[in-house]
């Protein structure tokens, strides 16, 4: 399969024992049953394990699905179809979800707090910082934050969309040492193990490649959202920021304790190089790009290999309508994105100066705010 699909060794996993701040995501399929609502026993089991980790001085932020599943049962719906029905189910179910967690963690003396986020909270810089400060303060006070998307108010334009990607963004917010996605599978497989007896679990992934994406299979079950594809997206966000990630089975008793002992549990995604700063994580992953710049191969080489800024001469074409200071994607002519950055000129200005020299900006526009289209300090190579 290639070098990125290697078998993990105990040595490769040993650093996980040192992880102090951990993001953990649990899907609705692990804590709820279709039509029956939340499963109190499963929630209690999860709380037992997380409380055990907290007693070992680990700081944990839990991203939990389950509000809609709980609300559907409470409202007696077969399955919500319209957005208002889903939002109503989320509103009715979120309080039940938190009540169950409150009860389960109270037995261990662990305080919990509810944090509801939307994409808008994450992509808006000041709101992102407010969310980050709140989460870090909760951890400092010894409180376990329970995070979910705010489905009651989130419409398509402001939705993260799934809790796998949300958990990666939460890992960014809290500067996590590790992200763990608990699911009903014990890792990423080379095929569908339910249909293919030859499918094997991939124990370690060095890089999320196109080859790897072709292996994933989607499984629609109950009210769960997102299959392995969204988990690979989460892995890209986490590992590119220097945060290792594990996909493991939430149905295996003691799976987290085994993980922190260094056992080869689940599928382990290796982090990439040095950690990005909090600001560069926000640029790269928290903000949906508002446009796209196609650059020439020489500009790409200067950006990725020599750490240079993007100049007007390297811009081939401009797509979208955006303002100065917004995030744009950078790509070659083949359309494959390789970087993101905060642009210094709006789309209309860029179309006038693209392909030109820096010295000509003032003559073309009548003013010159910056020499660079994107300064290297505001650029993240993906």
Short mmCIF file of C-alpha atoms in Angstrom, two decimals:
data_model
loop_
_atom_site.label_atom_id
_atom_site.label_comp_id
_atom_site.label_asym_id
_atom_site.label_seq_id
_atom_site.Cartn_x
_atom_site.Cartn_y
_atom_site.Cartn_z
CA UNK A 1 0.00 0.00 0.00
CA UNK A 2 2.93 2.32 0.36
CA UNK A 3 5.11 3.67 3.11
CA UNK A 4 2.32 5.69 4.78
CA UNK A 5 0.46 2.47 5.73
CA UNK A 6 2.96 0.89 8.08
CA UNK A 7 2.43 -1.32 11.10
CA UNK A 8 2.75 0.65 14.31
CA UNK A 9 5.26 -0.33 16.93
CA UNK A 10 5.00 0.17 20.66
CA UNK A 11 7.79 2.70 20.37
CA UNK A 12 5.75 4.78 17.94
CA UNK A 13 2.88 4.96 20.42
CA UNK A 14 4.92 5.41 23.58
CA UNK A 15 4.77 9.24 23.51
CA UNK A 16 0.97 9.05 23.95
CA UNK A 17 1.47 8.14 27.59
CA UNK A 18 2.83 11.66 28.08
CA UNK A 19 -0.20 13.37 26.55
CA UNK A 20 -1.61 15.67 29.23
CA UNK A 21 -4.34 17.57 27.40
CA UNK A 22 -6.61 15.38 25.30
CA UNK A 23 -9.57 15.97 23.00
CA UNK A 24 -11.97 13.01 22.83
CA UNK A 25 -14.90 12.66 20.46
CA UNK A 26 -17.75 10.21 20.91
CA UNK A 27 -20.39 9.60 18.26
CA UNK A 28 -24.10 9.26 18.90
CA UNK A 29 -24.00 5.57 17.94
CA UNK A 30 -21.94 4.86 21.07
CA UNK A 31 -24.25 6.56 23.56
CA UNK A 32 -27.69 6.32 21.93
CA UNK A 33 -29.87 3.81 20.15
CA UNK A 34 -32.11 4.68 17.18
CA UNK A 35 -35.59 5.43 18.45
CA UNK A 36 -34.71 4.63 22.06
CA UNK A 37 -32.68 7.74 22.86
CA UNK A 38 -29.68 7.95 25.15
CA UNK A 39 -28.19 4.85 26.74
CA UNK A 40 -27.51 5.67 30.39
CA UNK A 41 -25.29 2.63 30.90
CA UNK A 42 -22.99 3.51 28.00
CA UNK A 43 -22.72 7.11 29.14
CA UNK A 44 -21.87 5.95 32.67
CA UNK A 45 -19.17 3.63 31.31
CA UNK A 46 -17.65 6.44 29.26
CA UNK A 47 -17.72 8.78 32.28
CA UNK A 48 -16.02 6.13 34.42
CA UNK A 49 -13.14 5.88 32.00
CA UNK A 50 -12.76 9.64 31.46
CA UNK A 51 -12.93 10.32 35.20
CA UNK A 52 -10.14 7.79 35.68
CA UNK A 53 -7.98 9.72 33.23
CA UNK A 54 -8.87 13.02 34.94
CA UNK A 55 -7.71 11.57 38.25
CA UNK A 56 -4.31 11.06 36.62
CA UNK A 57 -4.06 14.82 35.96
CA UNK A 58 -5.09 14.62 32.33
CA UNK A 59 -7.14 17.54 31.05
CA UNK A 60 -9.98 16.37 28.82
CA UNK A 61 -12.37 18.12 26.47
CA UNK A 62 -15.17 15.84 25.27
CA UNK A 63 -16.90 16.44 21.94
CA UNK A 64 -20.17 14.53 22.12
CA UNK A 65 -22.90 13.90 19.59
CA UNK A 66 -26.29 12.58 20.70
CA UNK A 67 -28.51 15.63 21.14
CA UNK A 68 -30.64 14.99 18.06
CA UNK A 69 -30.91 11.26 18.82
CA UNK A 70 -32.07 12.12 22.34
CA UNK A 71 -34.51 14.73 21.08
CA UNK A 72 -36.02 12.41 18.49
CA UNK A 73 -36.88 9.93 21.25
CA UNK A 74 -38.22 12.67 23.52
CA UNK A 75 -40.46 14.14 20.82
CA UNK A 76 -41.61 10.77 19.53
CA UNK A 77 -40.35 11.40 15.99
CA UNK A 78 -39.49 8.57 13.63
CA UNK A 79 -36.79 10.67 12.02
CA UNK A 80 -36.58 14.46 11.66
CA UNK A 81 -36.61 15.56 8.03
CA UNK A 82 -36.80 19.34 7.90
CA UNK A 83 -34.23 21.69 9.41
CA UNK A 84 -36.75 23.06 11.97
CA UNK A 85 -37.54 19.48 13.09
CA UNK A 86 -33.84 18.70 13.51
CA UNK A 87 -33.30 21.94 15.41
CA UNK A 88 -36.28 21.20 17.65
CA UNK A 89 -34.93 17.71 18.30
CA UNK A 90 -31.51 19.17 19.11
CA UNK A 91 -33.03 21.67 21.54
CA UNK A 92 -35.09 18.99 23.31
CA UNK A 93 -32.21 16.53 23.35
CA UNK A 94 -29.27 18.72 24.36
CA UNK A 95 -30.59 19.27 27.88
CA UNK A 96 -31.16 15.53 28.27
CA UNK A 97 -27.66 14.80 27.00
CA UNK A 98 -26.09 17.18 29.52
CA UNK A 99 -28.28 15.87 32.35
CA UNK A 100 -27.02 12.32 31.73
CA UNK A 101 -23.42 13.50 31.64
CA UNK A 102 -23.92 15.57 34.81
CA UNK A 103 -25.24 12.53 36.64
CA UNK A 104 -22.56 10.18 35.32
CA UNK A 105 -19.60 12.44 36.15
CA UNK A 106 -21.00 13.60 39.50
CA UNK A 107 -20.44 10.10 40.87
CA UNK A 108 -16.72 10.75 40.44
CA UNK A 109 -16.75 14.32 41.69
CA UNK A 110 -16.00 15.66 38.20
CA UNK A 111 -17.66 18.94 37.20
CA UNK A 112 -18.76 19.37 33.59
CA UNK A 113 -19.70 22.38 31.45
CA UNK A 114 -21.66 22.70 28.23
CA UNK A 115 -20.04 24.49 25.27
CA UNK A 116 -22.05 24.87 22.04
CA UNK A 117 -20.27 26.12 18.92
CA UNK A 118 -21.02 26.90 15.28
CA UNK A 119 -18.68 27.44 12.35
CA UNK A 120 -19.30 31.17 12.75
CA UNK A 121 -17.92 31.06 16.30
CA UNK A 122 -14.76 29.42 14.98
CA UNK A 123 -14.20 31.40 11.79
CA UNK A 124 -14.73 34.82 13.42
CA UNK A 125 -11.34 35.65 14.95
CA UNK A 126 -12.52 37.37 18.15
CA UNK A 127 -15.18 34.73 18.81
CA UNK A 128 -12.60 32.02 18.17
CA UNK A 129 -10.34 33.57 20.81
CA UNK A 130 -13.26 33.89 23.22
CA UNK A 131 -14.10 30.20 22.78
CA UNK A 132 -10.44 29.29 23.25
CA UNK A 133 -10.14 31.37 26.41
CA UNK A 134 -13.32 29.85 27.85
CA UNK A 135 -12.22 26.28 27.18
CA UNK A 136 -8.76 26.87 28.63
CA UNK A 137 -10.26 28.52 31.72
CA UNK A 138 -12.57 25.54 32.27
CA UNK A 139 -9.64 23.14 32.03
CA UNK A 140 -7.67 25.30 34.43
CA UNK A 141 -10.54 25.08 36.94
CA UNK A 142 -10.60 21.29 36.64
CA UNK A 143 -13.89 21.28 34.73
CA UNK A 144 -14.49 18.87 31.85
CA UNK A 145 -16.00 20.76 28.87
CA UNK A 146 -18.60 18.86 26.84
CA UNK A 147 -18.72 20.37 23.36
CA UNK A 148 -21.32 19.95 20.63
CA UNK A 149 -22.33 21.84 17.55
CA UNK A 150 -25.14 24.29 18.31
CA UNK A 151 -27.64 22.51 16.06
CA UNK A 152 -30.53 24.55 17.44
CA UNK A 153 -29.38 27.69 15.60
CA UNK A 154 -26.92 26.34 13.03
CA UNK A 155 -28.06 26.46 9.42
CA UNK A 156 -25.99 25.27 6.46
CA UNK A 157 -24.02 28.51 6.16
CA UNK A 158 -22.73 28.39 9.75
CA UNK A 159 -22.45 24.63 10.34
CA UNK A 160 -19.19 22.81 10.88
CA UNK A 161 -21.22 19.85 9.62
CA UNK A 162 -19.95 16.93 11.69
CA UNK A 163 -18.40 16.36 15.08
CA UNK A 164 -15.29 14.66 13.68
CA UNK A 165 -14.12 17.93 12.14
CA UNK A 166 -15.44 19.87 15.13
CA UNK A 167 -13.29 17.73 17.44
CA UNK A 168 -10.17 18.61 15.41
CA UNK A 169 -11.03 22.30 15.71
CA UNK A 170 -11.56 21.87 19.47
CA UNK A 171 -8.16 20.16 19.67
CA UNK A 172 -6.73 23.31 18.05
CA UNK A 173 -8.58 25.55 20.49
CA UNK A 174 -7.22 23.82 23.60
CA UNK A 175 -3.70 23.09 22.24
CA UNK A 176 -4.31 19.37 22.71
CA UNK A 177 -1.48 16.87 22.92
CA UNK A 178 -3.70 14.18 21.41
CA UNK A 179 -7.08 13.76 19.70
CA UNK A 180 -9.01 10.49 20.05
CA UNK A 181 -12.07 9.66 17.95
CA UNK A 182 -14.12 6.90 19.59
CA UNK A 183 -16.35 5.07 17.14
CA UNK A 184 -18.01 1.68 16.67
CA UNK A 185 -15.00 0.56 14.59
CA UNK A 186 -11.64 -0.37 16.09
CA UNK A 187 -9.76 1.68 13.52
CA UNK A 188 -9.39 2.41 9.83
CA UNK A 189 -9.52 -0.65 7.57
CA UNK A 190 -8.35 -1.40 4.05
CA UNK A 191 -11.99 -2.16 3.19
CA UNK A 192 -15.36 -2.84 4.75
CA UNK A 193 -14.64 -5.64 7.28
CA UNK A 194 -18.34 -6.49 7.33
CA UNK A 195 -18.20 -7.43 3.64
CA UNK A 196 -14.55 -8.10 2.94
CA UNK A 197 -13.00 -10.86 5.12
CA UNK A 198 -9.60 -9.82 3.82
CA UNK A 199 -9.87 -6.25 5.10
CA UNK A 200 -7.13 -5.42 7.60
CA UNK A 201 -6.84 -2.71 10.19
CA UNK A 202 -4.28 -0.04 9.40
CA UNK A 203 -2.30 0.50 12.58
CA UNK A 204 -0.33 3.60 11.68
CA UNK A 205 -0.77 6.35 9.09
CA UNK A 206 2.04 8.74 8.30
CA UNK A 207 0.06 10.86 5.86
CA UNK A 208 -3.55 11.17 4.67
CA UNK A 209 -3.08 10.59 0.95
CA UNK A 210 -5.41 10.23 -2.02
CA UNK A 211 -4.62 6.51 -1.90
CA UNK A 212 -5.85 6.35 1.67
CA UNK A 213 -9.03 8.27 0.91
CA UNK A 214 -9.92 5.70 -1.74
CA UNK A 215 -9.97 3.02 0.96
CA UNK A 216 -12.62 4.58 3.15
CA UNK A 217 -16.19 3.45 2.98
CA UNK A 218 -19.27 5.25 4.21
CA UNK A 219 -21.80 3.57 6.46
CA UNK A 220 -25.18 5.20 7.15
CA UNK A 221 -26.33 4.02 10.56
CA UNK A 222 -29.08 5.54 12.64
CA UNK A 223 -28.60 9.25 13.19
CA UNK A 224 -24.83 9.28 13.00
CA UNK A 225 -23.31 11.88 10.68
CA UNK A 226 -20.06 11.27 8.87
CA UNK A 227 -18.16 8.06 8.26
CA UNK A 228 -14.45 7.44 7.89
CA UNK A 229 -14.11 10.21 5.32
CA UNK A 230 -14.83 12.90 7.91
CA UNK A 231 -12.43 11.17 10.29
CA UNK A 232 -9.69 11.45 7.68
CA UNK A 233 -10.53 15.14 7.31
CA UNK A 234 -10.21 15.51 11.08
CA UNK A 235 -6.89 13.67 10.95
CA UNK A 236 -5.59 16.11 8.34
CA UNK A 237 -6.54 19.10 10.48
CA UNK A 238 -5.05 17.62 13.65
CA UNK A 239 -1.82 16.12 12.33
CA UNK A 240 -0.97 19.11 10.11
CA UNK A 241 -1.06 21.16 13.30
CA UNK A 242 1.31 18.78 15.09
CA UNK A 243 -1.41 16.94 17.05
CA UNK A 244 -1.43 13.11 16.81
CA UNK A 245 -4.81 11.43 16.38
CA UNK A 246 -6.21 7.96 17.06
CA UNK A 247 -9.37 6.29 15.78
CA UNK A 248 -10.38 3.58 18.28
CA UNK A 249 -13.37 1.52 19.29
CA UNK A 250 -15.59 3.11 21.92
CA UNK A 251 -17.14 -0.30 22.59
CA UNK A 252 -13.95 -1.88 23.92
CA UNK A 253 -13.78 -1.63 27.74
CA UNK A 254 -10.69 0.24 28.92
CA UNK A 255 -9.66 1.26 25.42
CA UNK A 256 -8.39 4.69 26.52
CA UNK A 257 -6.33 3.28 29.37
CA UNK A 258 -4.79 0.75 26.98
CA UNK A 259 -4.07 3.54 24.53
CA UNK A 260 -2.19 5.60 27.10
CA UNK A 261 -0.19 2.54 28.09
CA UNK A 262 1.18 2.49 24.57
CA UNK A 263 -0.71 -0.55 23.32
CA UNK A 264 -1.31 -0.62 19.54
CA UNK A 265 -4.99 0.29 19.84
CA UNK A 266 -6.93 1.52 16.82
CA UNK A 267 -5.35 3.50 14.00
CA UNK A 268 -2.69 6.04 14.94
CA UNK A 269 -2.08 9.13 12.77
CA UNK A 270 1.40 10.58 13.17
CA UNK A 271 1.70 14.36 13.66
CA UNK A 272 3.50 16.49 11.11
CA UNK A 273 6.72 18.21 12.19
CA UNK A 274 6.50 21.27 14.40
CA UNK A 275 3.23 22.57 15.74
CA UNK A 276 1.58 25.45 13.99
CA UNK A 277 0.97 28.51 16.12
CA UNK A 278 -2.62 29.06 17.27
CA UNK A 279 -2.98 31.89 14.77
CA UNK A 280 -1.79 29.79 11.83
CA UNK A 281 -4.09 26.92 12.87
CA UNK A 282 -6.96 29.39 12.70
CA UNK A 283 -5.93 30.54 9.21
CA UNK A 284 -5.45 27.01 7.91
CA UNK A 285 -8.45 25.19 9.30
CA UNK A 286 -10.94 27.37 11.16
CA UNK A 287 -11.97 29.72 8.36
CA UNK A 288 -13.58 28.55 5.10
CA UNK A 289 -11.66 30.19 2.21
CA UNK A 290 -13.55 33.07 0.63
CA UNK A 291 -11.76 32.74 -2.69
CA UNK A 292 -8.98 30.99 -4.58
CA UNK A 293 -5.77 32.24 -6.17
CA UNK A 294 -4.12 30.18 -8.89
CA UNK A 295 -0.36 30.71 -8.80
CA UNK A 296 2.43 29.69 -11.14
CA UNK A 297 4.91 26.87 -10.29
CA UNK A 298 7.68 29.37 -9.51
CA UNK A 299 5.52 31.10 -6.91
CA UNK A 300 4.55 27.77 -5.36
CA UNK A 301 8.21 26.78 -5.05
CA UNK A 302 9.07 30.14 -3.46
CA UNK A 303 6.23 29.76 -0.95
CA UNK A 304 6.71 26.11 -0.01
CA UNK A 305 10.46 25.66 -0.25
CA UNK A 306 11.93 29.09 0.46
CA UNK A 307 9.36 30.53 2.87
CA UNK A 308 8.71 33.61 0.73
CA UNK A 309 5.65 35.85 0.55
CA UNK A 310 3.25 35.76 -2.40
CA UNK A 311 3.80 38.66 -4.81
CA UNK A 312 1.45 39.87 -7.58
CA UNK A 313 3.76 38.45 -10.25
CA UNK A 314 3.03 34.90 -9.07
CA UNK A 315 -0.77 35.18 -9.33
CA UNK A 316 -2.24 33.67 -12.49
CA UNK A 317 -5.97 34.02 -11.79
CA UNK A 318 -8.42 35.10 -9.07
CA UNK A 319 -11.66 33.29 -8.20
CA UNK A 320 -14.44 34.50 -5.90
CA UNK A 321 -15.27 37.79 -4.28
CA UNK A 322 -13.41 38.57 -1.05
CA UNK A 323 -12.21 41.49 0.99
CA UNK A 324 -8.74 42.41 2.19
CA UNK A 325 -7.92 40.44 5.35
CA UNK A 326 -9.99 37.39 4.44
CA UNK A 327 -8.67 33.86 3.98
CA UNK A 328 -8.09 32.56 0.45
CA UNK A 329 -6.86 29.22 -0.86
CA UNK A 330 -3.80 28.90 -3.09
CA UNK A 331 -3.55 26.32 -5.85
CA UNK A 332 -1.73 25.46 -9.05
CA UNK A 333 -3.48 25.22 -12.40
CA UNK A 334 -4.56 21.64 -11.62
CA UNK A 335 -6.80 23.05 -8.87
CA UNK A 336 -5.13 21.19 -6.01
CA UNK A 337 -4.94 23.44 -2.95
CA UNK A 338 -1.55 23.63 -1.24
CA UNK A 339 -1.76 26.68 1.04
CA UNK A 340 -4.05 29.25 2.65
CA UNK A 341 -3.43 32.79 3.75
CA UNK A 342 -4.80 36.19 4.71
CA UNK A 343 -4.89 38.31 1.57
CA UNK A 344 -3.81 41.98 1.60
CA UNK A 345 -5.97 43.09 -1.35
CA UNK A 346 -9.60 42.46 -2.25
CA UNK A 347 -10.61 40.42 -5.29
CA UNK A 348 -11.20 43.40 -7.58
CA UNK A 349 -7.81 44.91 -6.73
CA UNK A 350 -6.04 41.60 -7.25
CA UNK A 351 -7.53 41.11 -10.68
CA UNK A 352 -5.98 44.42 -11.69
CA UNK A 353 -2.50 43.72 -10.34
CA UNK A 354 -2.22 39.94 -10.93
CA UNK A 355 0.86 38.94 -12.87
CA UNK A 356 2.41 42.39 -12.48
CA UNK A 357 5.41 43.69 -10.61
CA UNK A 358 5.30 45.00 -7.07
CA UNK A 359 6.75 48.29 -8.28
CA UNK A 360 3.71 48.77 -10.55
CA UNK A 361 1.00 48.36 -7.87
CA UNK A 362 0.74 52.06 -7.09
CA UNK A 363 0.59 53.03 -10.75
CA UNK A 364 -2.19 50.50 -11.46
CA UNK A 365 -4.32 51.10 -8.35
CA UNK A 366 -3.38 54.68 -7.54
CA UNK A 367 -2.11 53.56 -4.13
CA UNK A 368 -0.10 50.73 -2.61
CA UNK A 369 -1.07 49.29 0.76
CA UNK A 370 1.36 46.35 0.68
CA UNK A 371 4.12 44.94 -1.48
CA UNK A 372 2.85 41.39 -0.90
CA UNK A 373 -0.45 39.79 -1.88
CA UNK A 374 -0.02 37.48 1.13
CA UNK A 375 2.79 38.00 3.62
CA UNK A 376 4.62 34.84 4.67
CA UNK A 377 3.62 35.44 8.32
CA UNK A 378 -0.02 35.14 7.23
CA UNK A 379 0.52 32.09 5.01
CA UNK A 380 0.15 28.40 5.93
CA UNK A 381 1.44 25.66 3.65
CA UNK A 382 -0.88 22.66 3.99
#
